[in-house]
């Protein structure tokens, strides 16, 4: 009982310590609000029109910044679905096998029915011993959260959360609005910062708030700009931070651009298809986080591609299952098509034409 109790106390202390960076950011933001709104706008700016414009723009950016930060912190990371977890019988079978190759045979058998295309560096199935599951593509185990996180980017101490599939859009908007927040404060505070050095401001406590507000906002702007530009580059390339450090491995080998579909499709995979949702911290990313379209020409031969055809019965049956015969959801499949949609009649006509020219061939759709 004693070791268990000590571990519980240790975990509790760690949880408290993990919130210190978030508390630090919250205090900085609270002070900046007081310094900008009260000390600069209300106390120091004399022109009413300038004051009103500054306060309106400031509060719009401030609200979006806090909203995105809140969403990044409190959006629970998504974990792999139960289909990726080993069943009780599979666990027992895996435990009975001592040899690694035999265990891999078991894992390969289970992975055949799952949309898994990435491998370890040695070519083995990616398996998590802690969570007892087959890792979906782009999924990684977080040592801090002690869970497997879908499309894990990194664990961020400044939000005390894992940044992954569920909140990556929120994290990007948090970087964007925090950068705009700092740049706006720096730009509007500049003239009063200059007056501070030319003795153009009255000798009040507002002078020091204006001074430190400019310094802190400008310094945060530099660091946020570099981080935001880096993550914009990752979005354009459809990579996570972990994939930028270590490229994903497929059966044909390492491919750093394996998930890249081009700038437009990469961007829409994170922000969604509807433009009106792009600047708002609401979830609009495409897909389910468990399977992702790739640009690979040679698909994994161990992942059979079943023909979906244009039969309405087959289509409705596939939509009712979690993992249809085509291992991509509709939103993901749209990323692979150059045209928005096509009619069932056109597809059927096209297949009839191909069937007439090649009567001995079977046409299959591959994801």
Short mmCIF file of C-alpha atoms in Angstrom, two decimals:
data_model
loop_
_atom_site.label_atom_id
_atom_site.label_comp_id
_atom_site.label_asym_id
_atom_site.label_seq_id
_atom_site.Cartn_x
_atom_site.Cartn_y
_atom_site.Cartn_z
CA UNK A 1 0.00 0.00 0.00
CA UNK A 2 2.82 2.37 0.85
CA UNK A 3 4.51 2.25 -2.59
CA UNK A 4 1.15 2.72 -4.27
CA UNK A 5 0.35 5.70 -2.03
CA UNK A 6 3.73 7.29 -2.69
CA UNK A 7 3.23 6.91 -6.43
CA UNK A 8 -0.17 8.59 -6.17
CA UNK A 9 1.35 11.51 -4.25
CA UNK A 10 4.14 11.78 -6.83
CA UNK A 11 1.66 11.83 -9.72
CA UNK A 12 -0.41 14.46 -7.92
CA UNK A 13 2.63 16.69 -7.42
CA UNK A 14 3.59 16.25 -11.07
CA UNK A 15 0.11 17.29 -12.20
CA UNK A 16 0.39 20.47 -10.13
CA UNK A 17 3.87 21.23 -11.50
CA UNK A 18 2.69 20.73 -15.08
CA UNK A 19 0.25 23.65 -14.66
CA UNK A 20 2.98 26.14 -13.65
CA UNK A 21 3.85 27.17 -17.27
CA UNK A 22 0.14 27.68 -18.01
CA UNK A 23 -0.26 29.75 -14.85
CA UNK A 24 2.78 31.82 -15.87
CA UNK A 25 1.25 32.58 -19.28
CA UNK A 26 -2.09 33.42 -17.66
CA UNK A 27 -0.43 35.91 -15.29
CA UNK A 28 1.51 37.52 -18.15
CA UNK A 29 -1.69 37.90 -20.20
CA UNK A 30 -3.62 39.29 -17.20
CA UNK A 31 -0.91 41.88 -16.54
CA UNK A 32 -0.72 42.82 -20.23
CA UNK A 33 -4.49 43.37 -20.25
CA UNK A 34 -4.24 45.67 -17.22
CA UNK A 35 -1.23 47.53 -18.61
CA UNK A 36 -2.68 48.03 -22.10
CA UNK A 37 -6.33 48.74 -21.33
CA UNK A 38 -6.03 50.73 -18.12
CA UNK A 39 -2.54 52.22 -18.06
CA UNK A 40 -2.05 52.88 -21.79
CA UNK A 41 -5.48 53.37 -23.36
CA UNK A 42 -7.47 54.86 -20.49
CA UNK A 43 -4.74 56.71 -18.58
CA UNK A 44 -2.21 57.74 -21.23
CA UNK A 45 -4.01 58.15 -24.59
CA UNK A 46 -5.84 61.49 -24.74
CA UNK A 47 -7.44 61.24 -28.18
CA UNK A 48 -10.89 59.61 -27.76
CA UNK A 49 -11.11 58.24 -31.32
CA UNK A 50 -7.68 56.63 -31.09
CA UNK A 51 -8.56 55.21 -27.71
CA UNK A 52 -11.83 53.64 -28.95
CA UNK A 53 -10.23 52.11 -32.06
CA UNK A 54 -7.34 50.66 -30.06
CA UNK A 55 -9.68 49.15 -27.47
CA UNK A 56 -12.02 47.62 -30.07
CA UNK A 57 -9.28 45.98 -32.12
CA UNK A 58 -7.43 44.90 -28.99
CA UNK A 59 -10.45 43.13 -27.51
CA UNK A 60 -11.26 41.30 -30.76
CA UNK A 61 -7.71 39.91 -30.92
CA UNK A 62 -7.69 39.25 -27.16
CA UNK A 63 -10.91 37.23 -27.27
CA UNK A 64 -9.74 35.10 -30.22
CA UNK A 65 -6.37 34.57 -28.54
CA UNK A 66 -7.88 33.44 -25.22
CA UNK A 67 -10.47 31.28 -27.01
CA UNK A 68 -7.81 29.47 -29.08
CA UNK A 69 -5.56 29.06 -26.01
CA UNK A 70 -8.45 27.61 -23.99
CA UNK A 71 -9.31 25.15 -26.76
CA UNK A 72 -5.70 24.04 -27.08
CA UNK A 73 -5.42 23.41 -23.34
CA UNK A 74 -8.74 21.73 -22.62
CA UNK A 75 -9.39 19.74 -25.81
CA UNK A 76 -8.77 16.16 -24.84
CA UNK A 77 -6.30 14.41 -27.19
CA UNK A 78 -7.85 11.66 -29.29
CA UNK A 79 -6.71 8.10 -28.68
CA UNK A 80 -6.84 5.12 -31.06
CA UNK A 81 -10.21 3.45 -31.53
CA UNK A 82 -10.95 0.07 -29.95
CA UNK A 83 -10.35 -1.65 -33.31
CA UNK A 84 -6.62 -1.00 -32.81
CA UNK A 85 -6.54 -2.52 -29.30
CA UNK A 86 -5.68 -6.17 -28.91
CA UNK A 87 -8.49 -8.46 -27.89
CA UNK A 88 -8.10 -10.62 -24.79
CA UNK A 89 -7.37 -13.70 -26.89
CA UNK A 90 -4.79 -11.84 -29.00
CA UNK A 91 -3.04 -10.62 -25.84
CA UNK A 92 -2.79 -14.15 -24.49
CA UNK A 93 -1.55 -15.43 -27.83
CA UNK A 94 1.09 -12.69 -28.01
CA UNK A 95 2.26 -13.34 -24.44
CA UNK A 96 2.71 -17.05 -25.14
CA UNK A 97 5.08 -16.35 -28.03
CA UNK A 98 8.69 -15.75 -27.01
CA UNK A 99 10.19 -15.14 -30.43
CA UNK A 100 9.88 -11.68 -31.96
CA UNK A 101 9.16 -13.04 -35.43
CA UNK A 102 6.23 -15.09 -34.17
CA UNK A 103 4.84 -12.05 -32.40
CA UNK A 104 5.20 -10.03 -35.59
CA UNK A 105 3.25 -12.67 -37.50
CA UNK A 106 0.39 -12.27 -35.03
CA UNK A 107 0.53 -8.48 -35.30
CA UNK A 108 0.64 -8.64 -39.10
CA UNK A 109 -2.45 -10.83 -39.11
CA UNK A 110 -4.33 -8.32 -36.93
CA UNK A 111 -3.05 -5.34 -38.96
CA UNK A 112 -4.41 -6.76 -42.23
CA UNK A 113 -7.88 -5.53 -41.39
CA UNK A 114 -6.72 -2.08 -40.28
CA UNK A 115 -5.64 0.98 -42.31
CA UNK A 116 -2.01 0.82 -41.19
CA UNK A 117 0.77 1.59 -43.68
CA UNK A 118 3.69 2.83 -41.58
CA UNK A 119 6.29 0.59 -39.96
CA UNK A 120 9.18 0.78 -37.53
CA UNK A 121 12.69 1.43 -38.82
CA UNK A 122 13.25 -2.32 -38.96
CA UNK A 123 10.04 -2.85 -40.97
CA UNK A 124 8.01 -4.27 -38.09
CA UNK A 125 4.41 -3.46 -37.17
CA UNK A 126 4.26 -0.46 -34.81
CA UNK A 127 3.00 -1.81 -31.49
CA UNK A 128 2.66 -0.05 -28.12
CA UNK A 129 3.46 -2.28 -25.14
CA UNK A 130 2.07 0.26 -22.66
CA UNK A 131 -1.34 0.66 -24.32
CA UNK A 132 -1.43 -2.84 -25.84
CA UNK A 133 -2.50 -1.63 -29.27
CA UNK A 134 -1.34 -1.41 -32.85
CA UNK A 135 -0.41 2.19 -33.51
CA UNK A 136 -2.36 3.85 -36.30
CA UNK A 137 -0.36 5.84 -38.84
CA UNK A 138 1.15 9.02 -37.32
CA UNK A 139 0.18 7.90 -33.80
CA UNK A 140 2.79 8.01 -31.02
CA UNK A 141 2.90 7.26 -27.31
CA UNK A 142 3.29 10.33 -25.09
CA UNK A 143 5.40 9.62 -22.02
CA UNK A 144 3.88 12.57 -20.13
CA UNK A 145 0.22 11.71 -20.83
CA UNK A 146 1.05 7.96 -20.79
CA UNK A 147 -1.29 7.44 -23.75
CA UNK A 148 -1.07 6.92 -27.47
CA UNK A 149 -2.08 10.17 -29.22
CA UNK A 150 -3.49 10.29 -32.74
CA UNK A 151 -1.29 12.28 -35.14
CA UNK A 152 0.84 13.41 -32.23
CA UNK A 153 2.86 16.56 -32.94
CA UNK A 154 4.46 17.18 -29.55
CA UNK A 155 3.66 17.57 -25.87
CA UNK A 156 3.59 21.30 -25.15
CA UNK A 157 4.32 22.38 -21.54
CA UNK A 158 2.87 25.86 -22.25
CA UNK A 159 -0.58 24.33 -22.74
CA UNK A 160 -0.04 21.28 -20.49
CA UNK A 161 -1.46 19.11 -23.21
CA UNK A 162 -0.50 16.95 -26.14
CA UNK A 163 -0.82 18.71 -29.48
CA UNK A 164 -2.24 16.24 -31.96
CA UNK A 165 -5.09 15.52 -34.34
CA UNK A 166 -7.81 16.79 -31.98
CA UNK A 167 -6.30 20.21 -31.23
CA UNK A 168 -3.63 20.94 -33.84
CA UNK A 169 -5.85 23.50 -35.57
CA UNK A 170 -6.45 25.18 -32.20
CA UNK A 171 -2.70 25.23 -31.56
CA UNK A 172 -2.07 26.90 -34.92
CA UNK A 173 -4.73 29.54 -34.21
CA UNK A 174 -3.28 30.04 -30.74
CA UNK A 175 0.11 30.81 -32.30
CA UNK A 176 -1.49 33.10 -34.88
CA UNK A 177 -3.61 35.14 -32.46
CA UNK A 178 -0.91 35.33 -29.80
CA UNK A 179 1.47 36.66 -32.47
CA UNK A 180 -1.13 39.21 -33.63
CA UNK A 181 -1.74 40.13 -30.00
CA UNK A 182 1.94 40.87 -29.38
CA UNK A 183 2.44 42.66 -32.72
CA UNK A 184 -0.61 44.88 -32.14
CA UNK A 185 0.57 45.85 -28.66
CA UNK A 186 4.09 46.54 -29.97
CA UNK A 187 2.83 48.68 -32.87
CA UNK A 188 0.36 50.75 -30.86
CA UNK A 189 2.64 51.12 -27.85
CA UNK A 190 5.64 52.25 -29.93
CA UNK A 191 4.90 55.98 -30.03
CA UNK A 192 4.33 56.09 -26.28
CA UNK A 193 7.47 54.05 -25.72
CA UNK A 194 9.37 56.74 -27.67
CA UNK A 195 7.72 59.46 -25.57
CA UNK A 196 8.98 57.67 -22.49
CA UNK A 197 12.59 58.27 -23.57
CA UNK A 198 11.93 61.84 -24.69
CA UNK A 199 10.16 62.72 -21.43
CA UNK A 200 6.90 63.24 -23.30
CA UNK A 201 4.86 61.26 -20.79
CA UNK A 202 3.73 62.47 -17.36
CA UNK A 203 5.71 61.05 -14.48
CA UNK A 204 3.24 58.37 -13.35
CA UNK A 205 3.33 54.61 -12.82
CA UNK A 206 1.92 54.21 -16.35
CA UNK A 207 5.38 55.02 -17.71
CA UNK A 208 6.84 51.79 -16.39
CA UNK A 209 3.90 49.66 -17.56
CA UNK A 210 4.26 51.15 -21.05
CA UNK A 211 8.00 50.47 -21.02
CA UNK A 212 7.79 46.83 -19.93
CA UNK A 213 4.73 46.23 -22.10
CA UNK A 214 6.68 47.18 -25.21
CA UNK A 215 9.72 45.10 -24.26
CA UNK A 216 7.75 41.97 -23.36
CA UNK A 217 5.44 42.18 -26.41
CA UNK A 218 8.33 42.70 -28.84
CA UNK A 219 10.36 39.82 -27.37
CA UNK A 220 7.39 37.43 -27.43
CA UNK A 221 6.70 38.51 -31.02
CA UNK A 222 10.11 37.29 -32.16
CA UNK A 223 9.80 33.86 -30.54
CA UNK A 224 6.15 33.40 -31.59
CA UNK A 225 6.89 34.45 -35.17
CA UNK A 226 9.64 31.84 -35.55
CA UNK A 227 7.45 29.12 -34.03
CA UNK A 228 4.42 30.07 -36.13
CA UNK A 229 6.43 30.15 -39.37
CA UNK A 230 7.88 26.73 -38.57
CA UNK A 231 4.45 25.19 -37.99
CA UNK A 232 3.09 26.85 -41.15
CA UNK A 233 5.87 25.06 -43.01
CA UNK A 234 4.86 21.79 -41.33
CA UNK A 235 1.22 22.28 -42.38
CA UNK A 236 2.27 22.98 -45.98
CA UNK A 237 4.34 19.78 -46.01
CA UNK A 238 1.74 17.77 -44.04
CA UNK A 239 4.25 16.77 -41.38
CA UNK A 240 4.17 16.75 -37.62
CA UNK A 241 7.09 17.91 -35.48
CA UNK A 242 7.95 14.28 -34.78
CA UNK A 243 7.84 13.44 -38.51
CA UNK A 244 10.10 16.41 -39.27
CA UNK A 245 12.65 14.99 -36.83
CA UNK A 246 12.20 11.36 -37.92
CA UNK A 247 10.54 10.68 -41.26
CA UNK A 248 7.76 8.05 -41.35
CA UNK A 249 8.74 4.61 -42.56
CA UNK A 250 6.62 2.69 -45.05
CA UNK A 251 7.18 -0.80 -46.45
CA UNK A 252 9.14 0.63 -49.36
CA UNK A 253 11.33 2.65 -46.96
CA UNK A 254 11.53 6.09 -45.37
CA UNK A 255 9.52 8.82 -47.06
CA UNK A 256 9.39 12.29 -45.51
CA UNK A 257 6.71 13.35 -48.01
CA UNK A 258 4.61 10.21 -47.72
CA UNK A 259 1.55 12.06 -46.39
CA UNK A 260 1.93 15.23 -48.46
CA UNK A 261 -0.87 15.78 -50.98
CA UNK A 262 0.05 19.29 -52.12
CA UNK A 263 -0.34 22.63 -50.36
CA UNK A 264 -4.11 23.04 -50.78
CA UNK A 265 -5.03 19.53 -49.64
CA UNK A 266 -2.49 19.59 -46.82
CA UNK A 267 -3.95 22.85 -45.54
CA UNK A 268 -7.53 21.59 -45.78
CA UNK A 269 -6.63 18.43 -43.90
CA UNK A 270 -5.91 20.60 -40.84
CA UNK A 271 -8.39 23.48 -41.28
CA UNK A 272 -11.21 21.79 -43.18
CA UNK A 273 -13.10 22.52 -46.38
CA UNK A 274 -15.27 25.40 -45.17
CA UNK A 275 -13.46 28.75 -45.24
CA UNK A 276 -15.78 30.30 -42.64
CA UNK A 277 -14.41 27.94 -39.97
CA UNK A 278 -10.72 28.52 -40.70
CA UNK A 279 -10.17 31.49 -38.34
CA UNK A 280 -12.47 30.15 -35.59
CA UNK A 281 -11.27 27.76 -32.84
CA UNK A 282 -13.86 25.07 -33.60
CA UNK A 283 -12.94 21.61 -34.83
CA UNK A 284 -13.09 21.34 -38.62
CA UNK A 285 -10.16 19.08 -39.53
CA UNK A 286 -10.77 16.31 -42.07
CA UNK A 287 -10.65 12.62 -41.29
CA UNK A 288 -10.82 10.55 -38.12
CA UNK A 289 -7.16 10.69 -37.04
CA UNK A 290 -6.71 6.93 -37.46
CA UNK A 291 -6.09 6.76 -41.22
CA UNK A 292 -4.59 9.26 -43.62
CA UNK A 293 -4.39 9.44 -47.41
CA UNK A 294 -0.88 9.09 -48.78
CA UNK A 295 0.83 10.08 -52.01
CA UNK A 296 2.42 6.65 -52.34
CA UNK A 297 2.25 4.98 -55.72
CA UNK A 298 2.99 1.48 -54.44
CA UNK A 299 0.54 0.68 -51.66
CA UNK A 300 1.26 -1.82 -48.91
CA UNK A 301 0.65 -5.29 -50.37
CA UNK A 302 -0.36 -6.53 -46.91
CA UNK A 303 -3.33 -4.13 -46.94
CA UNK A 304 -5.87 -5.63 -49.38
CA UNK A 305 -7.94 -3.14 -51.34
CA UNK A 306 -11.49 -4.34 -51.82
CA UNK A 307 -13.51 -3.04 -54.76
CA UNK A 308 -16.14 -0.57 -53.59
CA UNK A 309 -17.66 -0.03 -57.02
CA UNK A 310 -20.63 2.19 -57.53
CA UNK A 311 -23.25 -0.18 -56.16
CA UNK A 312 -25.50 1.86 -53.81
CA UNK A 313 -25.97 -1.15 -51.53
CA UNK A 314 -22.22 -1.57 -51.11
CA UNK A 315 -21.83 2.16 -50.57
CA UNK A 316 -24.43 2.35 -47.80
CA UNK A 317 -23.04 -0.73 -46.10
CA UNK A 318 -19.53 0.73 -46.14
CA UNK A 319 -20.69 4.02 -44.65
CA UNK A 320 -22.25 2.21 -41.70
CA UNK A 321 -18.96 0.63 -40.61
CA UNK A 322 -16.11 2.27 -38.78
CA UNK A 323 -13.52 1.00 -41.25
CA UNK A 324 -15.07 0.46 -44.69
CA UNK A 325 -13.44 -1.68 -47.35
CA UNK A 326 -11.80 1.52 -48.47
CA UNK A 327 -9.76 2.54 -45.37
CA UNK A 328 -10.46 6.27 -45.74
CA UNK A 329 -13.44 8.26 -44.62
CA UNK A 330 -15.32 10.39 -47.15
CA UNK A 331 -13.60 13.57 -45.99
CA UNK A 332 -10.21 11.94 -46.49
CA UNK A 333 -11.11 10.50 -49.88
CA UNK A 334 -11.98 14.01 -51.09
CA UNK A 335 -8.37 14.99 -50.44
CA UNK A 336 -7.20 12.51 -53.04
CA UNK A 337 -9.54 13.64 -55.81
CA UNK A 338 -8.75 16.55 -58.10
CA UNK A 339 -12.46 17.13 -58.82
CA UNK A 340 -15.05 17.76 -56.08
CA UNK A 341 -17.38 14.90 -56.99
CA UNK A 342 -18.80 12.81 -59.79
CA UNK A 343 -22.17 11.17 -60.38
CA UNK A 344 -22.85 7.50 -59.93
CA UNK A 345 -24.02 7.25 -63.55
CA UNK A 346 -20.76 8.69 -64.85
CA UNK A 347 -18.79 6.19 -62.77
CA UNK A 348 -20.88 3.28 -63.96
CA UNK A 349 -20.60 4.41 -67.59
CA UNK A 350 -16.85 4.73 -67.27
CA UNK A 351 -16.59 1.24 -65.79
CA UNK A 352 -18.75 -0.22 -68.57
CA UNK A 353 -16.50 1.42 -71.15
CA UNK A 354 -13.37 -0.02 -69.50
CA UNK A 355 -15.03 -3.42 -69.12
CA UNK A 356 -15.87 -3.50 -72.82
CA UNK A 357 -12.28 -2.74 -73.83
CA UNK A 358 -10.79 -5.11 -71.22
CA UNK A 359 -13.35 -7.90 -70.64
CA UNK A 360 -10.90 -10.07 -68.73
CA UNK A 361 -9.87 -7.46 -66.20
CA UNK A 362 -11.33 -6.73 -62.73
CA UNK A 363 -11.44 -3.05 -61.84
CA UNK A 364 -10.73 -2.16 -58.22
CA UNK A 365 -10.68 1.12 -56.34
CA UNK A 366 -7.67 1.52 -54.12
CA UNK A 367 -7.48 3.95 -51.21
#
